[in-house]
PDB file of C-alpha atoms in Angstrom:
ATOM      1  CA  MET A 293       6.819 -17.146   5.913  1.00  0.00           C
ATOM      2  CA  LYS A 294       9.181 -15.399   8.245  1.00  0.00           C
ATOM      3  CA  HIS A 295      12.375 -13.940   6.901  1.00  0.00           C
ATOM      4  CA  LYS A 296      15.534 -15.726   7.899  1.00  0.00           C
ATOM      5  CA  THR A 297      17.741 -12.900   9.080  1.00  0.00           C
ATOM      6  CA  VAL A 298      18.184 -12.624  12.814  1.00  0.00           C
ATOM      7  CA  ALA A 299      21.492 -11.100  13.839  1.00  0.00           C
ATOM      8  CA  LYS A 300      23.397 -13.405  16.191  1.00  0.00           C
ATOM      9  CA  THR A 301      27.026 -14.478  16.938  1.00  0.00           C
ATOM     10  CA  VAL A 302      29.921 -16.984  16.723  1.00  0.00           C
ATOM     11  CA  GLY A 303      32.710 -19.026  18.324  1.00  0.00           C
ATOM     12  CA  THR A 304      36.267 -19.058  19.662  1.00  0.00           C
ATOM     13  CA  PHE A 305      39.104 -21.386  19.024  1.00  0.00           C
ATOM     14  CA  VAL A 306      41.143 -21.480  15.861  1.00  0.00           C
ATOM     15  CA  VAL A 307      43.349 -24.572  15.967  1.00  0.00           C
ATOM     16  CA  ALA A 308      42.010 -27.301  13.683  1.00  0.00           C
ATOM     17  CA  VAL A 309      42.331 -30.849  14.949  1.00  0.00           C
ATOM     18  CA  SER A 310      41.782 -33.935  12.823  1.00  0.00           C
ATOM     19  CA  LEU A 311      39.439 -36.422  14.458  1.00  0.00           C
ATOM     20  CA  SER A 312      40.565 -39.953  15.200  1.00  0.00           C
ATOM     21  CA  VAL A 313      37.602 -41.304  13.254  1.00  0.00           C
ATOM     22  CA  ALA A 314      37.243 -39.647   9.867  1.00  0.00           C
ATOM     23  CA  TYR A 315      33.790 -38.943   8.500  1.00  0.00           C
ATOM     24  CA  GLN A 316      33.164 -39.547   4.807  1.00  0.00           C
ATOM     25  CA  PRO A 317      31.691 -36.402   3.224  1.00  0.00           C
ATOM     26  CA  LEU A 318      28.293 -36.792   1.603  1.00  0.00           C
ATOM     27  CA  ALA A 319      28.294 -37.661  -2.081  1.00  0.00           C
ATOM     28  CA  HIS A 320      26.505 -34.509  -3.187  1.00  0.00           C
ATOM     29  CA  ALA A 321      28.055 -32.133  -0.681  1.00  0.00           C
ATOM     30  CA  ASN A 322      28.704 -29.504  -3.323  1.00  0.00           C
ATOM     31  CA  GLY A 323      25.284 -29.593  -4.919  1.00  0.00           C
ATOM     32  CA  THR A 324      26.039 -31.184  -8.280  1.00  0.00           C
ATOM     33  CA  SER A 325      22.684 -32.883  -8.826  1.00  0.00           C
ATOM     34  CA  GLY A 326      19.579 -31.654 -10.557  1.00  0.00           C
ATOM     35  CA  ASP A 327      19.212 -29.700 -13.754  1.00  0.00           C
ATOM     36  CA  THR A 328      20.479 -26.231 -14.560  1.00  0.00           C
ATOM     37  CA  TYR A 329      17.635 -23.880 -15.411  1.00  0.00           C
ATOM     38  CA  THR A 330      19.745 -20.980 -16.621  1.00  0.00           C
ATOM     39  CA  THR A 331      16.995 -19.137 -18.484  1.00  0.00           C
ATOM     40  CA  GLN A 332      14.666 -19.203 -15.504  1.00  0.00           C
ATOM     41  CA  ALA A 333      17.407 -18.215 -13.058  1.00  0.00           C
ATOM     42  CA  ASN A 334      18.518 -15.305 -15.232  1.00  0.00           C
ATOM     43  CA  LYS A 335      14.926 -14.132 -15.579  1.00  0.00           C
ATOM     44  CA  ALA A 336      14.574 -14.189 -11.805  1.00  0.00           C
ATOM     45  CA  ALA A 337      17.835 -12.261 -11.427  1.00  0.00           C
ATOM     46  CA  LYS A 338      16.528  -9.626 -13.820  1.00  0.00           C
ATOM     47  CA  TYR A 339      13.378  -9.312 -11.715  1.00  0.00           C
ATOM     48  CA  VAL A 340      15.539  -8.744  -8.640  1.00  0.00           C
ATOM     49  CA  ALA A 341      17.643  -6.137 -10.441  1.00  0.00           C
ATOM     50  CA  ASP A 342      14.593  -4.351 -11.849  1.00  0.00           C
ATOM     51  CA  ASN A 343      13.002  -4.211  -8.396  1.00  0.00           C
ATOM     52  CA  LEU A 344      16.152  -3.726  -6.361  1.00  0.00           C
ATOM     53  CA  SER A 345      14.630  -0.818  -4.452  1.00  0.00           C
ATOM     54  CA  VAL A 346      12.433  -3.349  -2.646  1.00  0.00           C
ATOM     55  CA  ALA A 347      15.447  -5.281  -1.384  1.00  0.00           C
ATOM     56  CA  ARG A 348      17.286  -2.078  -0.478  1.00  0.00           C
ATOM     57  CA  ALA A 349      14.382  -0.431   1.351  1.00  0.00           C
ATOM     58  CA  SER A 350      15.340  -1.752   4.787  1.00  0.00           C
ATOM     59  CA  SER A 351      19.114  -1.936   4.351  1.00  0.00           C
ATOM     60  CA  ALA A 352      19.826   1.045   6.580  1.00  0.00           C
ATOM     61  CA  SER A 353      18.312  -0.851   9.510  1.00  0.00           C
ATOM     62  CA  GLY A 354      19.426  -4.325   8.412  1.00  0.00           C
ATOM     63  CA  LEU A 355      21.034  -5.676   5.250  1.00  0.00           C
ATOM     64  CA  GLY A 356      19.360  -9.085   5.394  1.00  0.00           C
ATOM     65  CA  VAL A 357      17.020  -8.874   2.406  1.00  0.00           C
ATOM     66  CA  GLU A 358      19.611  -7.198   0.211  1.00  0.00           C
ATOM     67  CA  LEU A 359      22.167  -9.869   1.083  1.00  0.00           C
ATOM     68  CA  ASP A 360      19.725 -12.550  -0.074  1.00  0.00           C
ATOM     69  CA  ALA A 361      19.431 -10.584  -3.301  1.00  0.00           C
ATOM     70  CA  LEU A 362      23.208 -10.362  -3.662  1.00  0.00           C
ATOM     71  CA  ILE A 363      23.572 -14.119  -3.155  1.00  0.00           C
ATOM     72  CA  GLY A 364      20.810 -14.908  -5.632  1.00  0.00           C
ATOM     73  CA  VAL A 365      21.952 -12.559  -8.382  1.00  0.00           C
ATOM     74  CA  SER A 366      25.601 -13.564  -7.932  1.00  0.00           C
ATOM     75  CA  ALA A 367      24.603 -17.186  -8.495  1.00  0.00           C
ATOM     76  CA  THR A 368      23.703 -16.296 -12.088  1.00  0.00           C
ATOM     77  CA  GLY A 369      26.757 -14.194 -12.948  1.00  0.00           C
ATOM     78  CA  THR A 370      24.468 -11.567 -14.490  1.00  0.00           C
ATOM     79  CA  GLN A 371      23.190  -8.085 -13.590  1.00  0.00           C
ATOM     80  CA  SER A 372      26.613  -6.617 -12.818  1.00  0.00           C
ATOM     81  CA  ALA A 373      25.212  -3.119 -12.236  1.00  0.00           C
ATOM     82  CA  ALA A 374      22.892  -4.429  -9.527  1.00  0.00           C
ATOM     83  CA  VAL A 375      25.765  -6.325  -7.919  1.00  0.00           C
ATOM     84  CA  THR A 376      27.858  -3.142  -7.861  1.00  0.00           C
ATOM     85  CA  THR A 377      25.019  -1.252  -6.189  1.00  0.00           C
ATOM     86  CA  MET A 378      24.561  -3.941  -3.568  1.00  0.00           C
ATOM     87  CA  LEU A 379      28.273  -4.112  -2.797  1.00  0.00           C
ATOM     88  CA  SER A 380      28.224  -0.348  -2.320  1.00  0.00           C
ATOM     89  CA  ASP A 381      25.428  -0.779   0.216  1.00  0.00           C
ATOM     90  CA  VAL A 382      27.464  -3.444   1.997  1.00  0.00           C
ATOM     91  CA  THR A 383      30.299  -0.940   2.248  1.00  0.00           C
ATOM     92  CA  THR A 384      27.916   1.608   3.757  1.00  0.00           C
ATOM     93  CA  TYR A 385      25.851  -0.544   6.098  1.00  0.00           C
ATOM     94  CA  GLY A 386      28.041  -3.598   6.680  1.00  0.00           C
ATOM     95  CA  PRO A 387      29.951  -2.233   9.688  1.00  0.00           C
ATOM     96  CA  THR A 388      26.675  -1.618  11.521  1.00  0.00           C
ATOM     97  CA  TYR A 389      25.083  -4.888  10.449  1.00  0.00           C
ATOM     98  CA  CYS A 390      28.174  -6.849  11.496  1.00  0.00           C
ATOM     99  CA  PRO A 391      30.204  -4.904  14.075  1.00  0.00           C
ATOM    100  CA  THR A 392      33.478  -6.780  13.768  1.00  0.00           C
ATOM    101  CA  GLY A 393      34.856  -5.375  17.006  1.00  0.00           C
ATOM    102  CA  SER A 394      31.968  -6.776  19.054  1.00  0.00           C
ATOM    103  CA  PRO A 395      30.302  -9.567  17.077  1.00  0.00           C
ATOM    104  CA  SER A 396      28.465 -11.135  20.024  1.00  0.00           C
ATOM    105  CA  GLY A 397      24.782 -11.143  19.141  1.00  0.00           C
ATOM    106  CA  HIS A 398      25.489 -10.797  15.424  1.00  0.00           C
ATOM    107  CA  VAL A 399      26.735 -14.216  14.288  1.00  0.00           C
ATOM    108  CA  GLY A 400      23.947 -14.662  11.731  1.00  0.00           C
ATOM    109  CA  ALA A 401      24.494 -11.201  10.313  1.00  0.00           C
ATOM    110  CA  CYS A 402      28.271 -11.575  10.023  1.00  0.00           C
ATOM    111  CA  ALA A 403      27.919 -15.029   8.487  1.00  0.00           C
ATOM    112  CA  LYS A 404      25.302 -14.000   5.947  1.00  0.00           C
ATOM    113  CA  LEU A 405      27.304 -10.922   4.999  1.00  0.00           C
ATOM    114  CA  SER A 406      30.404 -13.097   4.523  1.00  0.00           C
ATOM    115  CA  ILE A 407      28.473 -15.580   2.366  1.00  0.00           C
ATOM    116  CA  ALA A 408      27.095 -12.788   0.196  1.00  0.00           C
ATOM    117  CA  LEU A 409      30.555 -11.306  -0.316  1.00  0.00           C
ATOM    118  CA  MET A 410      32.044 -14.670  -1.249  1.00  0.00           C
ATOM    119  CA  SER A 411      29.167 -15.331  -3.650  1.00  0.00           C
ATOM    120  CA  ALA A 412      30.024 -12.045  -5.357  1.00  0.00           C
ATOM    121  CA  GLY A 413      33.730 -12.902  -5.517  1.00  0.00           C
ATOM    122  CA  GLU A 414      34.801 -10.597  -2.692  1.00  0.00           C
ATOM    123  CA  ASP A 415      37.081 -11.488   0.218  1.00  0.00           C
ATOM    124  CA  PRO A 416      35.148 -11.326   3.517  1.00  0.00           C
ATOM    125  CA  ALA A 417      38.433 -11.113   5.416  1.00  0.00           C
ATOM    126  CA  SER A 418      39.373  -7.762   3.920  1.00  0.00           C
ATOM    127  CA  PHE A 419      36.360  -6.201   2.187  1.00  0.00           C
ATOM    128  CA  ASP A 420      36.529  -2.435   2.703  1.00  0.00           C
ATOM    129  CA  GLY A 421      39.134  -3.036   5.387  1.00  0.00           C
ATOM    130  CA  LYS A 422      36.819  -5.179   7.527  1.00  0.00           C
ATOM    131  CA  ASN A 423      37.331  -8.808   8.546  1.00  0.00           C
ATOM    132  CA  TYR A 424      33.755 -10.042   8.489  1.00  0.00           C
ATOM    133  CA  ILE A 425      34.620 -13.736   8.353  1.00  0.00           C
ATOM    134  CA  GLY A 426      36.928 -13.226  11.322  1.00  0.00           C
ATOM    135  CA  ALA A 427      33.937 -11.973  13.265  1.00  0.00           C
ATOM    136  CA  VAL A 428      32.177 -15.270  12.549  1.00  0.00           C
ATOM    137  CA  SER A 429      35.029 -17.060  14.332  1.00  0.00           C
ATOM    138  CA  ALA A 430      35.313 -14.554  17.164  1.00  0.00           C
ATOM    139  CA  ALA A 431      32.441 -15.260  19.559  1.00  0.00           C
ATOM    140  CA  SER A 432      33.436 -17.153  22.674  1.00  0.00           C
ATOM    141  CA  SER A 433      30.381 -18.918  24.067  1.00  0.00           C
ATOM    142  CA  TYR A 434      27.899 -21.649  23.278  1.00  0.00           C
ATOM    143  CA  THR A 435      25.141 -19.135  23.957  1.00  0.00           C
ATOM    144  CA  SER A 436      26.412 -16.869  21.205  1.00  0.00           C
ATOM    145  CA  TYR A 437      26.201 -19.697  18.693  1.00  0.00           C
ATOM    146  CA  SER A 438      22.877 -21.179  19.715  1.00  0.00           C
ATOM    147  CA  GLU A 439      20.481 -18.239  19.679  1.00  0.00           C
ATOM    148  CA  TYR A 440      18.779 -19.297  16.437  1.00  0.00           C
ATOM    149  CA  VAL A 441      19.370 -22.362  14.295  1.00  0.00           C
ATOM    150  CA  THR A 442      19.437 -20.452  10.992  1.00  0.00           C
ATOM    151  CA  ASN A 443      22.297 -18.321  12.281  1.00  0.00           C
ATOM    152  CA  THR A 444      24.153 -21.429  13.433  1.00  0.00           C
ATOM    153  CA  ALA A 445      23.779 -22.931   9.954  1.00  0.00           C
ATOM    154  CA  LEU A 446      24.849 -19.703   8.252  1.00  0.00           C
ATOM    155  CA  ALA A 447      27.993 -19.620  10.393  1.00  0.00           C
ATOM    156  CA  LEU A 448      28.924 -23.164   9.346  1.00  0.00           C
ATOM    157  CA  VAL A 449      28.301 -22.345   5.686  1.00  0.00           C
ATOM    158  CA  ALA A 450      30.411 -19.183   5.864  1.00  0.00           C
ATOM    159  CA  LEU A 451      33.326 -20.996   7.483  1.00  0.00           C
ATOM    160  CA  SER A 452      33.126 -23.809   4.934  1.00  0.00           C
ATOM    161  CA  ARG A 453      33.308 -21.374   2.034  1.00  0.00           C
ATOM    162  CA  ALA A 454      36.202 -19.539   3.687  1.00  0.00           C
ATOM    163  CA  ASP A 455      37.958 -22.841   4.536  1.00  0.00           C
ATOM    164  CA  LYS A 456      38.101 -22.101   8.261  1.00  0.00           C
ATOM    165  CA  PRO A 457      37.825 -24.581  11.154  1.00  0.00           C
ATOM    166  CA  VAL A 458      34.598 -24.850  13.133  1.00  0.00           C
ATOM    167  CA  PRO A 459      34.762 -23.530  16.705  1.00  0.00           C
ATOM    168  CA  ALA A 460      33.850 -26.349  19.092  1.00  0.00           C
ATOM    169  CA  ALA A 461      31.004 -24.361  20.634  1.00  0.00           C
ATOM    170  CA  LEU A 462      29.509 -23.679  17.207  1.00  0.00           C
ATOM    171  CA  PHE A 463      29.543 -27.357  16.263  1.00  0.00           C
ATOM    172  CA  GLN A 464      27.963 -28.304  19.578  1.00  0.00           C
ATOM    173  CA  ALA A 465      25.195 -25.779  19.009  1.00  0.00           C
ATOM    174  CA  ALA A 466      24.600 -27.248  15.553  1.00  0.00           C
ATOM    175  CA  ILE A 467      24.160 -30.824  16.726  1.00  0.00           C
ATOM    176  CA  ASP A 468      22.337 -30.171  20.002  1.00  0.00           C
ATOM    177  CA  GLN A 469      18.613 -30.718  19.950  1.00  0.00           C
ATOM    178  CA  SER A 470      16.835 -28.237  22.170  1.00  0.00           C
ATOM    179  CA  ALA A 471      13.059 -28.031  21.946  1.00  0.00           C
ATOM    180  CA  ASP A 472      13.040 -24.254  22.201  1.00  0.00           C
ATOM    181  CA  GLN A 473      15.191 -23.669  19.134  1.00  0.00           C
ATOM    182  CA  TRP A 474      16.024 -26.817  17.177  1.00  0.00           C
ATOM    183  CA  PRO A 475      13.294 -28.484  15.130  1.00  0.00           C
ATOM    184  CA  ALA A 476      15.014 -31.870  14.870  1.00  0.00           C
ATOM    185  CA  SER A 477      13.954 -32.727  18.422  1.00  0.00           C
ATOM    186  CA  GLY A 478      10.363 -33.254  17.344  1.00  0.00           C
ATOM    187  CA  SER A 479       9.006 -30.720  19.827  1.00  0.00           C
ATOM    188  CA  PRO A 480       9.832 -27.314  18.366  1.00  0.00           C
ATOM    189  CA  ALA A 481       8.514 -24.018  19.594  1.00  0.00           C
ATOM    190  CA  TRP A 482       7.579 -23.334  15.964  1.00  0.00           C
ATOM    191  CA  ASP A 483       7.784 -25.131  12.655  1.00  0.00           C
ATOM    192  CA  ASP A 484      11.036 -24.103  11.005  1.00  0.00           C
ATOM    193  CA  ILE A 485      11.502 -26.474   8.130  1.00  0.00           C
ATOM    194  CA  ASP A 486      13.679 -24.181   6.024  1.00  0.00           C
ATOM    195  CA  SER A 487      16.224 -23.810   8.829  1.00  0.00           C
ATOM    196  CA  GLY A 488      16.472 -27.591   8.986  1.00  0.00           C
ATOM    197  CA  GLY A 489      17.143 -27.707   5.267  1.00  0.00           C
ATOM    198  CA  LEU A 490      19.886 -25.114   5.515  1.00  0.00           C
ATOM    199  CA  MET A 491      21.430 -27.016   8.420  1.00  0.00           C
ATOM    200  CA  LEU A 492      21.625 -30.161   6.285  1.00  0.00           C
ATOM    201  CA  THR A 493      23.572 -28.149   3.734  1.00  0.00           C
ATOM    202  CA  ALA A 494      25.822 -26.715   6.440  1.00  0.00           C
ATOM    203  CA  LEU A 495      26.572 -30.013   8.168  1.00  0.00           C
ATOM    204  CA  SER A 496      27.354 -31.729   4.863  1.00  0.00           C
ATOM    205  CA  HIS A 497      30.686 -29.886   4.864  1.00  0.00           C
ATOM    206  CA  VAL A 498      31.701 -30.700   8.449  1.00  0.00           C
ATOM    207  CA  ASP A 499      34.003 -33.711   8.834  1.00  0.00           C
ATOM    208  CA  ASP A 500      32.784 -35.112  12.144  1.00  0.00           C
ATOM    209  CA  SER A 501      30.847 -38.325  12.740  1.00  0.00           C
ATOM    210  CA  ARG A 502      29.095 -36.819  15.762  1.00  0.00           C
ATOM    211  CA  LYS A 503      26.730 -35.062  13.369  1.00  0.00           C
ATOM    212  CA  THR A 504      25.161 -38.314  12.151  1.00  0.00           C
ATOM    213  CA  ALA A 505      22.277 -38.533  14.616  1.00  0.00           C
ATOM    214  CA  THR A 506      21.371 -34.894  14.084  1.00  0.00           C
ATOM    215  CA  VAL A 507      21.361 -35.292  10.296  1.00  0.00           C
ATOM    216  CA  THR A 508      19.107 -38.346  10.607  1.00  0.00           C
ATOM    217  CA  ASN A 509      16.694 -36.444  12.825  1.00  0.00           C
ATOM    218  CA  ILE A 510      16.564 -33.477  10.471  1.00  0.00           C
ATOM    219  CA  GLU A 511      15.836 -35.763   7.527  1.00  0.00           C
ATOM    220  CA  SER A 512      12.948 -37.270   9.476  1.00  0.00           C
ATOM    221  CA  TRP A 513      11.667 -33.783  10.242  1.00  0.00           C
ATOM    222  CA  MET A 514      11.864 -32.867   6.564  1.00  0.00           C
ATOM    223  CA  ASP A 515       9.897 -35.995   5.619  1.00  0.00           C
ATOM    224  CA  GLN A 516       7.007 -34.840   7.786  1.00  0.00           C
ATOM    225  CA  ALA A 517       6.720 -31.605   5.805  1.00  0.00           C
ATOM    226  CA  ARG A 518       7.254 -33.017   2.322  1.00  0.00           C
ATOM    227  CA  VAL A 519       4.497 -32.737  -0.261  1.00  0.00           C
ATOM    228  CA  ASP A 520       4.786 -35.707  -2.618  1.00  0.00           C
ATOM    229  CA  GLY A 521       5.962 -34.799  -6.092  1.00  0.00           C
ATOM    230  CA  GLU A 522       6.450 -31.172  -5.106  1.00  0.00           C
ATOM    231  CA  GLY A 523       8.517 -29.511  -2.413  1.00  0.00           C
ATOM    232  CA  TRP A 524       8.206 -28.860   1.305  1.00  0.00           C
ATOM    233  CA  SER A 525       5.657 -27.077   3.432  1.00  0.00           C
ATOM    234  CA  ASN A 526       6.851 -24.567   6.006  1.00  0.00           C
ATOM    235  CA  GLN A 527       4.988 -26.471   8.697  1.00  0.00           C
ATOM    236  CA  VAL A 528       4.185 -30.031   9.738  1.00  0.00           C
ATOM    237  CA  THR A 529       1.164 -29.326  11.906  1.00  0.00           C
ATOM    238  CA  THR A 530      -1.391 -29.103   9.117  1.00  0.00           C
ATOM    239  CA  SER A 531      -3.564 -31.847   7.653  1.00  0.00           C
ATOM    240  CA  ASP A 532      -3.423 -30.246   4.205  1.00  0.00           C
ATOM    241  CA  PRO A 533       0.169 -29.095   3.627  1.00  0.00           C
ATOM    242  CA  SER A 534       1.118 -27.027   0.612  1.00  0.00           C
ATOM    243  CA  SER A 535       4.607 -26.510  -0.750  1.00  0.00           C
ATOM    244  CA  ASN A 536       6.311 -23.210   0.025  1.00  0.00           C
ATOM    245  CA  VAL A 537       8.864 -21.636  -2.328  1.00  0.00           C
ATOM    246  CA  ASN A 538      11.170 -20.210   0.353  1.00  0.00           C
ATOM    247  CA  THR A 539      11.161 -23.435   2.339  1.00  0.00           C
ATOM    248  CA  THR A 540      11.687 -25.645  -0.695  1.00  0.00           C
ATOM    249  CA  ALA A 541      14.536 -23.436  -1.912  1.00  0.00           C
ATOM    250  CA  TRP A 542      16.503 -24.193   1.260  1.00  0.00           C
ATOM    251  CA  VAL A 543      15.404 -27.779   1.866  1.00  0.00           C
ATOM    252  CA  ALA A 544      15.924 -29.203  -1.639  1.00  0.00           C
ATOM    253  CA  PRO A 545      19.703 -28.553  -1.727  1.00  0.00           C
ATOM    254  CA  GLY A 546      20.021 -29.829   1.839  1.00  0.00           C
ATOM    255  CA  MET A 547      18.271 -33.073   0.982  1.00  0.00           C
ATOM    256  CA  ASP A 548      20.408 -33.417  -2.135  1.00  0.00           C
ATOM    257  CA  ARG A 549      23.516 -33.156   0.018  1.00  0.00           C
ATOM    258  CA  SER A 550      22.020 -35.908   2.202  1.00  0.00           C
ATOM    259  CA  ASP A 551      21.673 -38.183  -0.840  1.00  0.00           C
ATOM    260  CA  GLU A 552      17.901 -37.729  -1.100  1.00  0.00           C
ATOM    261  CA  THR A 553      18.465 -36.634  -4.673  1.00  0.00           C
ATOM    262  CA  SER A 554      15.180 -37.813  -6.190  1.00  0.00           C
ATOM    263  CA  GLN A 555      13.213 -35.708  -3.712  1.00  0.00           C
ATOM    264  CA  ALA A 556      15.452 -32.734  -4.405  1.00  0.00           C
ATOM    265  CA  VAL A 557      15.069 -33.039  -8.172  1.00  0.00           C
ATOM    266  CA  ASP A 558      11.273 -33.294  -7.868  1.00  0.00           C
ATOM    267  CA  ALA A 559      11.337 -30.145  -5.764  1.00  0.00           C
ATOM    268  CA  GLN A 560      13.543 -28.358  -8.275  1.00  0.00           C
ATOM    269  CA  SER A 561      11.035 -29.133 -11.042  1.00  0.00           C
ATOM    270  CA  TRP A 562       8.240 -27.870  -8.827  1.00  0.00           C
ATOM    271  CA  LEU A 563      10.148 -24.644  -8.192  1.00  0.00           C
ATOM    272  CA  VAL A 564      10.489 -24.045 -11.920  1.00  0.00           C
ATOM    273  CA  SER A 565       6.732 -24.429 -12.310  1.00  0.00           C
ATOM    274  CA  GLN A 566       6.126 -21.715  -9.720  1.00  0.00           C
ATOM    275  CA  GLN A 567       7.868 -18.901 -11.585  1.00  0.00           C
ATOM    276  CA  ASN A 568       5.646 -15.986 -12.573  1.00  0.00           C
ATOM    277  CA  THR A 569       5.748 -14.458 -16.047  1.00  0.00           C
ATOM    278  CA  ASP A 570       7.769 -11.468 -14.798  1.00  0.00           C
ATOM    279  CA  GLY A 571      10.456 -13.762 -13.384  1.00  0.00           C
ATOM    280  CA  SER A 572       9.382 -13.513  -9.758  1.00  0.00           C
ATOM    281  CA  PHE A 573       8.274 -16.284  -7.417  1.00  0.00           C
ATOM    282  CA  THR A 574       5.360 -16.247  -4.988  1.00  0.00           C
ATOM    283  CA  ALA A 575       5.999 -18.055  -1.712  1.00  0.00           C
ATOM    284  CA  GLY A 576       2.327 -18.718  -1.044  1.00  0.00           C
ATOM    285  CA  PRO A 577      -1.193 -17.460  -1.823  1.00  0.00           C
ATOM    286  CA  ASP A 578      -1.168 -14.922   1.008  1.00  0.00           C
ATOM    287  CA  LEU A 579       2.389 -13.704   0.386  1.00  0.00           C
ATOM    288  CA  THR A 580       2.031 -11.374  -2.569  1.00  0.00           C
ATOM    289  CA  GLU A 581       3.454  -8.104  -1.257  1.00  0.00           C
ATOM    290  CA  PRO A 582       6.580  -6.831  -3.060  1.00  0.00           C
ATOM    291  CA  ILE A 583       8.837  -7.782  -0.164  1.00  0.00           C
ATOM    292  CA  ASN A 584       7.409 -11.326  -0.144  1.00  0.00           C
ATOM    293  CA  LEU A 585       7.962 -11.672  -3.876  1.00  0.00           C
ATOM    294  CA  MET A 586      11.512 -10.383  -3.508  1.00  0.00           C
ATOM    295  CA  MET A 587      12.364 -12.810  -0.707  1.00  0.00           C
ATOM    296  CA  ALA A 588      10.916 -15.807  -2.527  1.00  0.00           C
ATOM    297  CA  THR A 589      12.649 -14.886  -5.773  1.00  0.00           C
ATOM    298  CA  THR A 590      16.102 -14.298  -4.308  1.00  0.00           C
ATOM    299  CA  GLN A 591      16.021 -17.597  -2.437  1.00  0.00           C
ATOM    300  CA  ALA A 592      14.662 -19.571  -5.410  1.00  0.00           C
ATOM    301  CA  ILE A 593      17.507 -18.659  -7.759  1.00  0.00           C
ATOM    302  CA  PRO A 594      20.386 -20.841  -6.429  1.00  0.00           C
ATOM    303  CA  PRO A 595      18.509 -24.178  -6.445  1.00  0.00           C
ATOM    304  CA  LEU A 596      17.489 -23.574 -10.062  1.00  0.00           C
ATOM    305  CA  LEU A 597      21.186 -23.874 -10.898  1.00  0.00           C
ATOM    306  CA  GLY A 598      22.066 -27.484 -10.184  1.00  0.00           C
ATOM    307  CA  LEU A 599      20.542 -27.401  -6.691  1.00  0.00           C
ATOM    308  CA  SER A 600      23.020 -24.804  -5.518  1.00  0.00           C
ATOM    309  CA  SER A 601      22.513 -23.063  -2.193  1.00  0.00           C
ATOM    310  CA  TYR A 602      24.234 -20.555   0.059  1.00  0.00           C
ATOM    311  CA  ASP A 603      27.240 -22.863   0.286  1.00  0.00           C
ATOM    312  CA  ASN A 604      28.147 -22.575  -3.400  1.00  0.00           C
ATOM    313  CA  ALA A 605      26.186 -19.750  -5.056  1.00  0.00           C
ATOM    314  CA  GLY A 606      28.457 -17.959  -7.510  1.00  0.00           C
ATOM    315  CA  THR A 607      31.733 -19.308  -8.868  1.00  0.00           C
ATOM    316  CA  THR A 608      34.210 -18.288  -6.176  1.00  0.00           C
ATOM    317  CA  TYR A 609      34.882 -19.460  -2.618  1.00  0.00           C
ATOM    318  CA  GLN A 610      33.372 -22.903  -3.127  1.00  0.00           C
ATOM    319  CA  PRO A 611      32.815 -24.996   0.023  1.00  0.00           C
ATOM    320  CA  HIS A 612      35.560 -27.002   1.677  1.00  0.00           C
ATOM    321  CA  THR A 613      35.316 -29.932   4.045  1.00  0.00           C
ATOM    322  CA  ILE A 614      36.118 -28.431   7.427  1.00  0.00           C
ATOM    323  CA  THR A 615      36.985 -29.901  10.816  1.00  0.00           C
ATOM    324  CA  VAL A 616      36.099 -28.979  14.380  1.00  0.00           C
ATOM    325  CA  ALA A 617      38.649 -26.935  16.285  1.00  0.00           C
ATOM    326  CA  SER A 618      39.698 -27.536  19.866  1.00  0.00           C
TER     327      SER A 618
END
């Protein structure tokens, strides 16, 4: 399972325009379905805190794993010492991870950093004197927004939590279906089911009817990777699919926000059954290295809590319905 942190960029315009045809937000856009497995989530957060050195090991070269940890732990409201340590690392490495003065090529990094800060109750517009969320709105080209679908989704999520309009180029990148980067087309360069799940979550907060066809296509793509009564595989090209923790952790909330709640709740129950005795999660049988356990565990925590995700982990900066700028 590849890690979802590729540093990319973001959009331009900042004047929000209401559309002539309003789009009704999805019923579960804020992730209010499913059960709340507080004990299991807190146990997972403790595992992350006890093994924080694993998440921090690569932070000097890229904060991605540690930001996943910050989002996951913040979702539980526990492990304050670990949160303090991670915020200190963001202060140290954030300016390199998300260079606010030249964000082109870093949209995913700036968005993920902003999401992590908001999950922890920090303002991404002023943290340590840096405007990280501003960097998410600062890229000026379609190319900057469309380098990798996960980064596009992260940018939408960050702007929703910060209540900012969506740059037109970013929205276009989100709904376009290009075979070399967007799995909803049916001819992807690689299976990327988890990115599709995160995009469902992201688009659920965008008030624009032009997203409808893309959402329908993503849902169809998710159906091809679903394992009945469990979660989702990270690929659709196998005759014997098995559910993957990382993939399911992103897809279940996305499907919930698309009103596929029964599937999402089944997947949530399956996730609970996958927790190890030490609180960790194993993504798959061949993914047992410490870094794999850390990644699976950090991403599994939010959906244990009422099918939360990166759009609403923590208690602050909850998602808003946002419109496309022009």
